[in-house]
XYZ file of C-alpha atoms in Angstrom:
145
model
C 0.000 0.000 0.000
C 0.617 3.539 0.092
C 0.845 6.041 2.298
C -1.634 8.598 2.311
C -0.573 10.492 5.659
C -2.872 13.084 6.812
C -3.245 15.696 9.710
C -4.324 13.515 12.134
C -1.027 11.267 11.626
C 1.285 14.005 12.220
C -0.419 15.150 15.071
C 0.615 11.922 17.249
C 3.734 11.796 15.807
C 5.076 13.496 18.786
C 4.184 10.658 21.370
C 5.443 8.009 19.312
C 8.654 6.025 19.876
C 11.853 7.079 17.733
C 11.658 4.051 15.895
C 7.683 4.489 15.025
C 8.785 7.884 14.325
C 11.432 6.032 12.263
C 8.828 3.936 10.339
C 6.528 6.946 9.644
C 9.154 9.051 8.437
C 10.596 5.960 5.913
C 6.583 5.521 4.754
C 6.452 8.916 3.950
C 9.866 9.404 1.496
C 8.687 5.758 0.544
C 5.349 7.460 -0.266
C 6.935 10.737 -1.568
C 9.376 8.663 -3.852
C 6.521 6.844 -5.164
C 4.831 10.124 -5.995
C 7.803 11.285 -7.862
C 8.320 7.906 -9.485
C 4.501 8.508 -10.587
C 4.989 11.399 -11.648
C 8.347 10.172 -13.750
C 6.014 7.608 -15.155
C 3.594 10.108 -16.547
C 6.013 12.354 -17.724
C 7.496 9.312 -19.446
C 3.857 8.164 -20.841
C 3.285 11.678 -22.599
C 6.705 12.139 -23.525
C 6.265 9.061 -25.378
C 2.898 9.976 -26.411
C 4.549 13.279 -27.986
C 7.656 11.421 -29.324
C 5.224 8.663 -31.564
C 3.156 11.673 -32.473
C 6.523 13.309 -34.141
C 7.530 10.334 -35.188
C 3.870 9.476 -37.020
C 4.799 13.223 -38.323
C 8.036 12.327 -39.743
C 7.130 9.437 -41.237
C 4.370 11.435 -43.298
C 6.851 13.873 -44.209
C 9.339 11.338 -45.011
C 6.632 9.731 -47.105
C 5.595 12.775 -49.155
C 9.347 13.904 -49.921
C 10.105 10.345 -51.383
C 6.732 11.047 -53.182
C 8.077 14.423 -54.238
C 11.693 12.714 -55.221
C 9.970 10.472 -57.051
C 7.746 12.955 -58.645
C 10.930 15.353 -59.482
C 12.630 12.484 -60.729
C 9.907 11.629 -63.717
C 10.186 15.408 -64.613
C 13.479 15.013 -64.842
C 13.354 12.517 -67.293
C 11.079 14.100 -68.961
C 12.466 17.151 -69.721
C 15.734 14.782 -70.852
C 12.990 13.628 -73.481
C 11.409 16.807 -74.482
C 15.509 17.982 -74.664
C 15.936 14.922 -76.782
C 13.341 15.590 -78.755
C 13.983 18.916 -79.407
C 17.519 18.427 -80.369
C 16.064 16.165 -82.938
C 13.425 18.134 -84.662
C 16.402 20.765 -84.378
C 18.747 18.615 -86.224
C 15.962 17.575 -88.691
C 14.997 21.173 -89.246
C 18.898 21.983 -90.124
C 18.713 18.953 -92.387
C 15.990 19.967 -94.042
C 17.114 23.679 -94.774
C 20.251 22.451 -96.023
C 18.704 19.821 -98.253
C 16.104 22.885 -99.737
C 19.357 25.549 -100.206
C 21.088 22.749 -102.162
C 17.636 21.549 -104.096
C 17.725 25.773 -104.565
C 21.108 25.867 -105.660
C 20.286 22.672 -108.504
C 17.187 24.678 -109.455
C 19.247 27.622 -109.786
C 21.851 25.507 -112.379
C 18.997 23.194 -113.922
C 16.851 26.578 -115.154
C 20.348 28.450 -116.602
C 20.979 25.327 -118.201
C 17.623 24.816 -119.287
C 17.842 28.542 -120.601
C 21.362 27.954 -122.289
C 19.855 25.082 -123.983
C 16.856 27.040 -124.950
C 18.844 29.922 -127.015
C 21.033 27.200 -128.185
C 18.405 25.222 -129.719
C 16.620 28.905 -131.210
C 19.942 29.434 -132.678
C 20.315 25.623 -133.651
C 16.798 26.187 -135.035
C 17.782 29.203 -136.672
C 20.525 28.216 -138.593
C 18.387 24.744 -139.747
C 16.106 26.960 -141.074
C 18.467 28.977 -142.699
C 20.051 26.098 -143.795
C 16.628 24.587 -145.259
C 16.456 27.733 -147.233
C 19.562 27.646 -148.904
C 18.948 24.176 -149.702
C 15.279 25.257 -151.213
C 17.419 27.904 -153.148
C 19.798 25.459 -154.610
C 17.450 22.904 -155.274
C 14.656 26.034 -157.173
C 17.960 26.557 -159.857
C 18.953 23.208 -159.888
C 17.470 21.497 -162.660
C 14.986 18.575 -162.105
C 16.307 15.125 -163.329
């Protein structure tokens, strides 16, 4: 048991023997350190009441940044593929100009070429039909056989 000592205790305290007075005075640190030790025990209960609330806490916390690294780790890759992506169409868009300045540059040569072959064959054409005339010439004076 414990000991609950009240007024009326300590009032015959003073006609008891030392060693009753001995006795009462052990009961009561006994009780007094149980007190404390009670005390202790409820500290202890809500300290670990508030230490596996924090911990509950950081486990959440812990939860939603590996949710977050995780998150930050598909835009990551991503943006590698958009970059990848990009550098492509890039590289097809540089193909592609280069391919139309050359395909310019062979339209460029085909169409003087196809002009110098044009005033070529007028002057070709010209000098057949010159030449057909001459030959209609010689052949109006030559007699007929």
């Amino acid at each position: 048991g414990t000991y609950h000592g009240g007024a009326e205790e300590r009032l015959t305290l003073s006609g008891l023997s030392d060693n009753s007075k001995k006795i009462v005075t052990d009961n009561k640190e006994i009780a007094d350190m149980v007190a404390k030790i009670q005390a202790l025990e409820r500290d202890n209960k809500s300290e670990q009441q508030k230490y596996e609330k924090l911990l509950s806490q950081f486990m959440e916390v812990n939860n939603d940044y590996n949710e977050k690294q995780h998150y930050n780790k598909q835009l990551l890759k991503e943006r590698e593929s958009f970059k990848q992506q990009l550098s492509a169409k890039d590289q097809m868009f540089k193909d592609d100009t280069k391919q139309r300045f050359q395909l310019s540059q062979k339209m460029q040569k085909l169409l003087a070429e196809n002009a110098q072959l044009k005033k070529s064959l007028g002057e070709k054409e010209l000098r057949l039909t010159t030449a057909t005339e001459q030959l209609e010439q010689i052949r109006s004076v030559m007699p007929t056989v």
